[in-house]
Structure formats: structure tokens, C-alpha cells
Amino acid sequence: MSQTSSTIVVHPLVLLNISEQTTRTVAQVKQGKVEVPPSSLICGALLGQQSESKIEAFLTFEFKLNSTAGGAEVDLGHFTARLEQLKQIFPSDEFIGWYVVNTSMQVAPQIAQLHEQIIRSHPLALLMVFDVALADGSVNADGNYSLPIVVYETRPPVRREQAKLQWYKDANAMVLDEEYFVECSVESMPLESNMVWASQLVPIKVTIDSGEAERVAVEHVANISQPTSEDMLETSAVHLEGSRIGTFLSSQRNALEMLYRDILLLKAYVKDVIDGKAPFDPDVLQRVQRVLSNKPVVQNDELFDLAMSQEETNYQLTMYLAGITNAVAVVRDVSHKSNVALSSARAKHAPYVNPNQGEGMFGMMSAFGGSGRMGRHRGFPGFH
């Protein structure tokens, strides 16, 4: 099956969400916390943006499936509510398709049945098949790591014999249609009794792209290590070696934990000194002073807000002053260039001006044949 010219850009958050949902569902089913999903499908919606032939997938959310006599169907009420909620947060993203977890990249009959329901309301919805067999880092024939996903594009409907769609409609069908035609409803275009309108699923090109925040999150998830039994016993220490952000957060948390313990110890000592239960020790009081000196001096929230407001006002005034200074510099530059242009024009016409005839308009008239006075002009008969 040949690919089309369309391209989908998948962001790492999509793959992380699908992987997390799969791992969580499998673990909960093994522990007996949840029931096996209808038709054993783990699926959800894809949200993103589409511009001509380029599509980007940014987010996902899980489907709620209801069991039916033929298998399973998407709960449209839950789907609509979740879609509206996410559109309030991400107004530029829209529903572009759905994903499903499978043990291969083929479109199984139960997947085609669910896709038939989805394209009734979204005729051009994409289908992403996440292959868990390739998610462990399998390599392809070229020796490169293979993406564990394939994305199918829903083509416009064409006429198709109804018997050729039994590969997913009939549970006893043993033949898998490799062309992946799925029935779609086109009520305004009736056909013969043995013909139906069907849309073909065609794979498209898939690429991976990520921003800076996504790369940090992926690096953290990929390198985070599981805590040992010693770490679990020692609640005051958190070990997240391997990830840069994990190491940073671990050091910050451990430092805050040590500061908190020191404050509790000093608080108990000062209380005992006041009550006369502990001896007065200058060294300990110096340590108390040293700890208190590290504490931010914020005694009054109103005064703190006033100080912050003043700092913000000063910053804005500085920005305004910088803008005015820049505008003045631009005006001065334009004025300088205008003076240079006028000077060049004067220098160009200077040979035609008679210096003995004075300056101004009368001098210019003298240069062009005038007498330099309003009384007489040789070039105009009216001035006699």
C-alpha cells in the first residue's frame, strides 16, 4: 500500500500519553482494580492542528468505551464533554483523529468497526496504530530504531461492493483486507443494493518533532531511576539520578528537608531555654541567628506588595524612558539626514547665484536674469 503526500508531525507528549495509558491499564487489570476494556482496546483521541497537507498532533485524551453486541463503541457524550474542556484550554487545537494500541501495525476488524463509528461524525479522521511489540526499541532492516506507530489517512468515499467489507463486519471472516476499506455513510448519494460507500485507510509519512520543554520531559522520563529499598526507608532523601532535572529537584528537596529539620531543632531549643529546661549557649544562638539571616524578610504582605508594585513601576518607567530616548535618536537622525540633503541641494545650485545680488528670493531672481529688485525684470514685459 503506497503512502500519500500528507505528513503528520507527532510530538513526544502523544507517545508518552499512549505509553502511560497502556502501562497503567495493563497494571490495573493484572491487579484486578479495573475490568478488561471492551474488545480489549486501549484507545483515545488525537488533538492537533492541520494546515494543507501537514498535520501536527500535540495532545491526547482517553476514550470511554461502552460494550455492545458487536463489540464496543465510543461514548459520544463523554467524548464531546472532554473535547470541549480541552478546547477551552487549547483553543487552537482540534480533533484530528484517534489512536489505538495493538500488537501489530495492521488494522484489526474491531479497530475498523470503531473507526466506522468515528468517521460518521468526522469523515477525515486519522487512525494511529501503536504497536506495543515495537515499543521495546526494535530495529528495522537498516539497523535504525523503528517508530512503534503507523498513521492511516481516511480517503474520500468511493463505491465499493458490500461483500468486500465483510473482512471486519463478519466475525467468521478469515480473510483480512489489506486495502483497508471501511464503510462510511453518505445519505445523499444512494447506490445499488450490493454497493456501499467506503473510505480507504492509507498510511502517511510520520515524523517526530519536539520543543525545548518536551525534550526536558523526555530526558527526565528516559533517565529516571527507580528508588531502592534504602531510599524508601529514608524518607528524608530522594534519589533521582540519571535525569538532570531529577538531580536538580532532588538536591533542592534534600536541602529544604535539612533546613526544616534544623529549624525544628532550634525552635525546640529556644523554647527550652525560655522555659529554663536547657542551658544558655552562645554558639547555639549564633547558629539561630545564621539560620534567621537566610530567611526572607517578609513581615507584612501589604508592604511587600507595595514594594513589588514600586519595583514594577520603576521598571516600566525605565522602559518608557528608553523608548522615548530611542524615538528622539531616530528623529535626530532623520533631521541630520534632511540637513545633509538640503546642503547638497544648495551646493548644487550655488554656481547660478550671483553673490553681488544679495540673498533670498531677490538673489535667486538675479541669478535667472532678474534685476534683483521688484521694479524691473528683463525677462517679463510687464515690469517696466
Short mmCIF file of C-alpha atoms in Angstrom, two decimals:
data_model
loop_
_atom_site.label_atom_id
_atom_site.label_comp_id
_atom_site.label_asym_id
_atom_site.label_seq_id
_atom_site.Cartn_x
_atom_site.Cartn_y
_atom_site.Cartn_z
CA MET A 1 0.00 0.00 0.00
CA SER A 2 1.64 3.26 -1.10
CA GLN A 3 1.82 6.33 1.11
CA THR A 4 0.19 9.64 0.27
CA SER A 5 1.81 13.07 0.13
CA SER A 6 0.39 14.01 3.53
CA THR A 7 2.70 14.23 6.54
CA ILE A 8 1.93 14.09 10.24
CA VAL A 9 4.27 15.50 12.87
CA VAL A 10 3.87 13.66 16.17
CA HIS A 11 5.09 15.34 19.34
CA PRO A 12 6.61 13.27 22.18
CA LEU A 13 3.75 14.06 24.56
CA VAL A 14 1.43 11.99 22.36
CA LEU A 15 3.66 8.91 22.58
CA LEU A 16 4.23 9.41 26.32
CA ASN A 17 0.49 9.62 26.98
CA ILE A 18 -0.24 6.47 24.97
CA SER A 19 2.58 4.57 26.67
CA GLU A 20 1.45 5.71 30.11
CA GLN A 21 -2.17 4.73 29.43
CA THR A 22 -1.11 1.29 28.19
CA THR A 23 1.17 0.63 31.17
CA ARG A 24 -1.41 1.86 33.67
CA THR A 25 -4.27 -0.14 32.15
CA VAL A 26 -2.26 -3.37 31.99
CA ALA A 27 -1.07 -2.96 35.59
CA GLN A 28 -4.59 -2.22 36.90
CA VAL A 29 -6.06 -5.18 35.03
CA LYS A 30 -3.40 -7.52 36.48
CA GLN A 31 -4.10 -6.23 39.99
CA GLY A 32 -7.84 -6.61 39.48
CA LYS A 33 -8.54 -2.91 40.10
CA VAL A 34 -10.32 -2.42 36.76
CA GLU A 35 -12.08 -4.66 34.29
CA VAL A 36 -10.71 -5.56 30.89
CA PRO A 37 -11.67 -2.77 28.41
CA PRO A 38 -14.42 -3.64 25.91
CA SER A 39 -12.94 -5.54 22.95
CA SER A 40 -9.60 -5.25 24.85
CA LEU A 41 -9.00 -1.91 23.12
CA ILE A 42 -6.86 0.85 24.60
CA CYS A 43 -7.64 3.94 22.58
CA GLY A 44 -8.20 7.68 22.68
CA ALA A 45 -8.47 10.90 20.70
CA LEU A 46 -5.73 12.85 18.94
CA LEU A 47 -5.74 16.64 19.13
CA GLY A 48 -3.65 18.91 16.94
CA GLN A 49 -3.61 21.27 14.01
CA GLN A 50 -3.85 20.78 10.26
CA SER A 51 -2.50 23.07 7.55
CA GLU A 52 -2.99 21.84 3.98
CA SER A 53 -1.10 18.51 3.75
CA LYS A 54 0.81 18.92 7.05
CA ILE A 55 -0.74 17.71 10.27
CA GLU A 56 0.60 18.09 13.82
CA ALA A 57 -0.50 16.00 16.80
CA PHE A 58 0.06 17.64 20.20
CA LEU A 59 -2.31 16.11 22.76
CA THR A 60 -4.41 13.05 23.51
CA PHE A 61 -7.19 12.01 25.84
CA GLU A 62 -8.68 8.60 26.53
CA PHE A 63 -11.89 7.23 25.07
CA LYS A 64 -14.63 5.83 27.24
CA LEU A 65 -15.91 2.66 25.56
CA ASN A 66 -19.30 1.03 26.01
CA SER A 67 -19.84 -2.65 25.37
CA THR A 68 -22.26 -3.60 22.58
CA ALA A 69 -23.45 -6.80 20.98
CA GLY A 70 -20.98 -6.36 18.13
CA GLY A 71 -18.02 -5.28 20.27
CA ALA A 72 -17.58 -1.73 21.56
CA GLU A 73 -18.47 1.84 20.72
CA VAL A 74 -17.23 5.26 21.84
CA ASP A 75 -19.28 7.07 24.47
CA LEU A 76 -20.14 10.18 22.45
CA GLY A 77 -21.31 12.15 25.50
CA HIS A 78 -18.01 11.67 27.30
CA PHE A 79 -16.10 12.36 24.06
CA THR A 80 -17.91 15.66 23.43
CA ALA A 81 -17.51 16.84 27.03
CA ARG A 82 -13.76 16.09 27.11
CA LEU A 83 -13.24 17.74 23.73
CA GLU A 84 -14.98 20.93 24.85
CA GLN A 85 -12.92 21.03 28.06
CA LEU A 86 -9.63 20.76 26.21
CA LYS A 87 -10.69 23.35 23.64
CA GLN A 88 -11.14 25.85 26.46
CA ILE A 89 -7.50 25.36 27.43
CA PHE A 90 -6.09 24.82 23.93
CA PRO A 91 -8.42 26.75 21.59
CA SER A 92 -6.15 26.33 18.56
CA ASP A 93 -6.20 22.51 18.73
CA GLU A 94 -8.95 20.40 17.19
CA PHE A 95 -9.87 16.75 16.85
CA ILE A 96 -7.77 15.25 14.04
CA GLY A 97 -8.21 11.53 14.65
CA TRP A 98 -7.79 8.75 17.18
CA TYR A 99 -5.25 6.17 18.30
CA VAL A 100 -5.45 2.54 19.31
CA VAL A 101 -2.96 0.14 20.86
CA ASN A 102 -2.43 -3.13 19.01
CA THR A 103 0.05 -5.98 18.86
CA SER A 104 0.84 -5.19 15.21
CA MET A 105 0.55 -2.30 12.78
CA GLN A 106 -2.36 -3.90 10.91
CA VAL A 107 -5.94 -2.69 11.18
CA ALA A 108 -7.79 -5.43 13.02
CA PRO A 109 -11.55 -5.95 12.46
CA GLN A 110 -12.50 -4.48 15.86
CA ILE A 111 -10.39 -1.40 15.08
CA ALA A 112 -12.18 -0.97 11.73
CA GLN A 113 -15.57 -1.23 13.45
CA LEU A 114 -14.65 1.55 15.86
CA HIS A 115 -13.26 3.66 13.03
CA GLU A 116 -16.54 3.27 11.14
CA GLN A 117 -18.37 4.87 14.07
CA ILE A 118 -15.87 7.75 14.31
CA ILE A 119 -15.93 8.72 10.62
CA ARG A 120 -19.71 9.13 10.74
CA SER A 121 -19.17 12.44 12.54
CA HIS A 122 -15.56 13.10 11.43
CA PRO A 123 -15.23 11.77 7.86
CA LEU A 124 -11.50 12.55 7.52
CA ALA A 125 -10.33 11.35 10.93
CA LEU A 126 -6.84 9.85 11.14
CA LEU A 127 -6.10 6.47 12.67
CA MET A 128 -2.88 5.91 14.62
CA VAL A 129 -1.98 2.31 15.46
CA PHE A 130 0.51 1.99 18.33
CA ASP A 131 2.38 -1.31 18.10
CA VAL A 132 3.40 -2.48 21.58
CA ALA A 133 5.61 -5.16 20.04
CA LEU A 134 7.92 -2.45 18.63
CA ALA A 135 7.76 -0.18 21.68
CA ASP A 136 10.69 -2.00 23.31
CA GLY A 137 13.21 -0.49 20.88
CA SER A 138 13.17 -2.89 17.94
CA VAL A 139 15.29 -2.06 14.92
CA ASN A 140 14.34 -2.26 11.27
CA ALA A 141 16.22 -3.79 8.33
CA ASP A 142 18.51 -0.75 8.08
CA GLY A 143 19.65 -1.11 11.66
CA ASN A 144 17.78 2.01 12.82
CA TYR A 145 15.18 2.20 15.56
CA SER A 146 11.65 1.92 14.25
CA LEU A 147 8.80 4.08 15.42
CA PRO A 148 6.13 1.91 17.05
CA ILE A 149 3.35 3.74 15.24
CA VAL A 150 1.70 3.91 11.85
CA VAL A 151 -0.82 6.59 10.92
CA TYR A 152 -3.58 5.95 8.38
CA GLU A 153 -5.35 8.69 6.47
CA THR A 154 -9.07 8.35 5.69
CA ARG A 155 -9.55 8.97 1.98
CA PRO A 156 -12.75 10.38 0.43
CA PRO A 157 -15.51 7.77 -0.05
CA VAL A 158 -15.74 5.64 -3.17
CA ARG A 159 -18.18 2.97 -4.31
CA ARG A 160 -17.35 -0.48 -3.04
CA GLU A 161 -19.05 -3.86 -3.15
CA GLN A 162 -20.64 -4.66 0.16
CA ALA A 163 -19.26 -8.19 0.14
CA LYS A 164 -15.70 -6.82 0.22
CA LEU A 165 -16.32 -5.21 3.58
CA GLN A 166 -17.09 -8.46 5.36
CA TRP A 167 -13.46 -8.72 6.49
CA TYR A 168 -14.34 -6.63 9.57
CA LYS A 169 -18.14 -6.90 9.66
CA ASP A 170 -18.28 -10.69 9.77
CA ALA A 171 -16.71 -12.25 12.85
CA ASN A 172 -16.21 -15.55 10.96
CA ALA A 173 -14.33 -13.93 8.08
CA MET A 174 -10.83 -15.38 7.77
CA VAL A 175 -9.50 -13.03 5.08
CA LEU A 176 -8.01 -9.66 6.04
CA ASP A 177 -8.50 -6.90 3.50
CA GLU A 178 -5.06 -5.29 3.04
CA GLU A 179 -6.64 -2.30 1.28
CA TYR A 180 -8.49 -1.38 4.48
CA PHE A 181 -11.82 -0.11 3.13
CA VAL A 182 -14.27 0.96 5.85
CA GLU A 183 -17.92 1.75 5.24
CA CYS A 184 -18.99 5.37 5.63
CA SER A 185 -22.46 6.89 5.47
CA VAL A 186 -23.27 9.19 2.53
CA GLU A 187 -27.03 9.52 2.83
CA SER A 188 -27.47 11.99 -0.03
CA MET A 189 -25.88 9.65 -2.59
CA PRO A 190 -27.83 6.36 -2.82
CA LEU A 191 -26.33 3.34 -4.57
CA GLU A 192 -27.35 -0.10 -5.74
CA SER A 193 -28.33 -2.68 -3.17
CA ASN A 194 -24.98 -4.51 -3.38
CA MET A 195 -22.83 -1.35 -3.31
CA VAL A 196 -21.86 0.92 -0.40
CA TRP A 197 -19.76 3.99 0.10
CA ALA A 198 -16.42 3.14 1.69
CA SER A 199 -13.30 5.09 2.64
CA GLN A 200 -9.84 3.64 2.33
CA LEU A 201 -7.21 3.84 5.06
CA VAL A 202 -3.85 4.78 3.54
CA PRO A 203 -0.63 5.16 5.59
CA ILE A 204 1.03 8.58 5.60
CA LYS A 205 4.53 9.77 6.45
CA VAL A 206 5.27 10.17 10.16
CA THR A 207 7.94 12.42 11.69
CA ILE A 208 8.80 13.34 15.27
CA ASP A 209 9.31 16.91 16.46
CA SER A 210 9.70 18.40 19.91
CA GLY A 211 10.19 21.72 21.67
CA GLU A 212 12.61 22.54 24.47
CA ALA A 213 10.12 21.75 27.24
CA GLU A 214 9.24 18.42 25.62
CA ARG A 215 12.90 17.46 25.30
CA VAL A 216 13.45 18.12 29.01
CA ALA A 217 10.42 15.99 29.90
CA VAL A 218 11.53 13.14 27.62
CA GLU A 219 15.05 13.22 29.04
CA HIS A 220 13.64 13.07 32.56
CA VAL A 221 11.33 10.14 31.79
CA ALA A 222 14.04 8.25 29.91
CA ASN A 223 16.75 8.57 32.59
CA ILE A 224 14.82 8.49 35.85
CA SER A 225 15.84 5.57 38.10
CA GLN A 226 13.67 3.60 40.46
CA PRO A 227 14.32 4.21 44.20
CA THR A 228 15.96 1.38 46.12
CA SER A 229 14.73 -0.15 49.35
CA GLU A 230 17.19 2.00 51.33
CA ASP A 231 15.78 5.13 49.69
CA MET A 232 12.26 4.06 50.59
CA LEU A 233 13.25 3.64 54.26
CA GLU A 234 14.96 7.03 54.40
CA THR A 235 12.10 9.44 53.77
CA SER A 236 14.35 12.49 54.05
CA ALA A 237 16.27 11.63 50.89
CA VAL A 238 15.01 11.40 47.35
CA HIS A 239 17.28 9.90 44.69
CA LEU A 240 16.52 10.58 41.03
CA GLU A 241 19.92 10.01 39.46
CA GLY A 242 20.28 9.93 35.70
CA SER A 243 17.98 12.81 34.90
CA ARG A 244 19.30 16.37 35.06
CA ILE A 245 16.01 17.82 36.20
CA GLY A 246 15.59 14.93 38.63
CA THR A 247 19.03 15.55 40.10
CA PHE A 248 18.31 19.26 40.46
CA LEU A 249 14.92 18.70 42.12
CA SER A 250 16.41 16.03 44.38
CA SER A 251 19.14 18.35 45.63
CA GLN A 252 16.63 21.16 46.21
CA ARG A 253 14.27 18.87 48.11
CA ASN A 254 17.06 17.45 50.30
CA ALA A 255 18.33 20.96 51.09
CA LEU A 256 14.85 22.09 52.13
CA GLU A 257 14.43 18.97 54.25
CA MET A 258 17.68 19.65 56.11
CA LEU A 259 16.69 23.29 56.67
CA TYR A 260 13.31 22.22 58.01
CA ARG A 261 14.88 19.79 60.50
CA ASP A 262 17.35 22.44 61.69
CA ILE A 263 14.53 24.94 62.23
CA LEU A 264 12.54 22.42 64.29
CA LEU A 265 15.60 21.63 66.40
CA LEU A 266 16.42 25.28 67.03
CA LYS A 267 12.80 26.08 67.80
CA ALA A 268 12.69 23.34 70.42
CA TYR A 269 15.99 24.53 71.96
CA VAL A 270 14.89 28.17 72.21
CA LYS A 271 11.63 27.08 73.82
CA ASP A 272 13.53 25.01 76.39
CA VAL A 273 15.89 27.93 77.13
CA ILE A 274 12.93 30.24 77.72
CA ASP A 275 11.30 27.65 79.99
CA GLY A 276 14.57 27.12 81.86
CA LYS A 277 14.88 23.50 80.80
CA ALA A 278 18.06 23.97 78.73
CA PRO A 279 21.27 25.92 79.44
CA PHE A 280 22.06 29.17 77.64
CA ASP A 281 24.64 28.51 74.87
CA PRO A 282 26.01 31.45 72.79
CA ASP A 283 27.20 29.13 69.99
CA VAL A 284 23.72 27.79 69.51
CA LEU A 285 22.28 31.31 69.44
CA GLN A 286 24.78 32.26 66.74
CA ARG A 287 23.52 29.32 64.73
CA VAL A 288 19.95 30.54 65.26
CA GLN A 289 20.97 33.98 64.04
CA ARG A 290 22.66 32.46 61.00
CA VAL A 291 19.53 30.49 60.08
CA LEU A 292 17.27 33.51 60.58
CA SER A 293 19.51 35.63 58.38
CA ASN A 294 18.80 33.26 55.49
CA LYS A 295 15.07 33.73 55.86
CA PRO A 296 13.44 36.29 53.52
CA VAL A 297 12.39 39.41 55.41
CA VAL A 298 8.68 39.49 54.64
CA GLN A 299 6.83 40.59 57.75
CA ASN A 300 3.85 42.31 56.11
CA ASP A 301 2.20 41.17 52.92
CA GLU A 302 0.83 44.64 52.18
CA LEU A 303 4.24 46.27 52.47
CA PHE A 304 5.74 43.53 50.35
CA ASP A 305 3.10 44.04 47.65
CA LEU A 306 3.71 47.80 47.81
CA ALA A 307 7.44 47.28 47.34
CA MET A 308 6.85 44.93 44.45
CA SER A 309 4.47 47.45 42.87
CA GLN A 310 7.09 50.18 43.18
CA GLU A 311 9.72 47.97 41.61
CA GLU A 312 7.38 47.17 38.74
CA THR A 313 6.54 50.86 38.27
CA ASN A 314 10.23 51.79 38.20
CA TYR A 315 10.88 49.10 35.65
CA GLN A 316 8.05 50.30 33.42
CA LEU A 317 9.22 53.93 33.69
CA THR A 318 12.70 52.82 32.69
CA MET A 319 11.28 51.05 29.67
CA TYR A 320 9.22 54.13 28.71
CA LEU A 321 12.27 56.38 29.07
CA ALA A 322 14.29 54.02 26.88
CA GLY A 323 11.54 54.13 24.25
CA ILE A 324 11.40 57.94 24.29
CA THR A 325 15.20 58.14 24.05
CA ASN A 326 15.14 55.82 21.07
CA ALA A 327 12.43 57.91 19.38
CA VAL A 328 14.41 61.12 19.94
CA ALA A 329 17.50 59.50 18.47
CA VAL A 330 15.52 58.46 15.38
CA VAL A 331 14.12 61.99 14.94
CA ARG A 332 17.60 63.49 15.32
CA ASP A 333 18.97 61.07 12.74
CA VAL A 334 16.19 61.97 10.28
CA SER A 335 16.83 65.70 10.88
CA HIS A 336 20.54 65.25 10.29
CA LYS A 337 19.92 63.44 7.04
CA SER A 338 17.48 66.16 5.94
CA ASN A 339 20.08 68.86 6.62
CA VAL A 340 22.67 66.94 4.62
CA ALA A 341 20.26 66.62 1.70
CA LEU A 342 19.41 70.36 1.78
CA SER A 343 23.08 71.29 1.97
CA SER A 344 23.80 69.14 -1.08
CA ALA A 345 20.96 70.85 -2.96
CA ARG A 346 22.28 74.32 -2.09
CA ALA A 347 25.78 73.34 -3.15
CA LYS A 348 24.42 72.06 -6.48
CA HIS A 349 22.65 75.35 -7.34
CA ALA A 350 25.28 77.69 -5.85
CA PRO A 351 27.10 78.47 -9.20
CA TYR A 352 23.89 80.01 -10.59
CA VAL A 353 23.53 82.54 -7.76
CA ASN A 354 25.15 85.96 -8.17
CA PRO A 355 26.79 86.79 -4.84
CA ASN A 356 26.65 90.51 -5.62
CA GLN A 357 22.85 90.48 -5.80
CA GLY A 358 22.21 89.59 -2.24
CA GLU A 359 20.49 86.58 -0.81
CA GLY A 360 16.99 85.27 -0.65
CA MET A 361 14.35 85.50 -3.33
CA PHE A 362 15.84 88.61 -4.96
CA GLY A 363 19.19 86.93 -5.32
CA MET A 364 17.56 83.94 -6.97
CA MET A 365 15.72 86.25 -9.39
CA SER A 366 19.01 87.92 -10.28
CA ALA A 367 20.57 84.58 -10.98
CA PHE A 368 17.86 83.76 -13.51
CA GLY A 369 18.02 87.09 -15.37
CA GLY A 370 16.19 89.43 -12.97
CA SER A 371 17.42 92.72 -11.65
CA GLY A 372 17.20 91.72 -8.12
CA ARG A 373 14.52 94.36 -7.41
CA MET A 374 10.76 94.27 -7.74
CA GLY A 375 10.71 97.32 -10.03
CA ARG A 376 12.13 95.88 -13.26
CA HIS A 377 12.75 92.44 -14.84
CA ARG A 378 14.23 91.98 -18.27
CA GLY A 379 12.52 88.70 -18.86
CA PHE A 380 8.95 89.92 -18.30
CA PRO A 381 7.43 92.77 -20.34
CA GLY A 382 5.06 93.76 -17.60
CA PHE A 383 7.86 95.01 -15.34
CA HIS A 384 8.87 98.34 -16.97
#
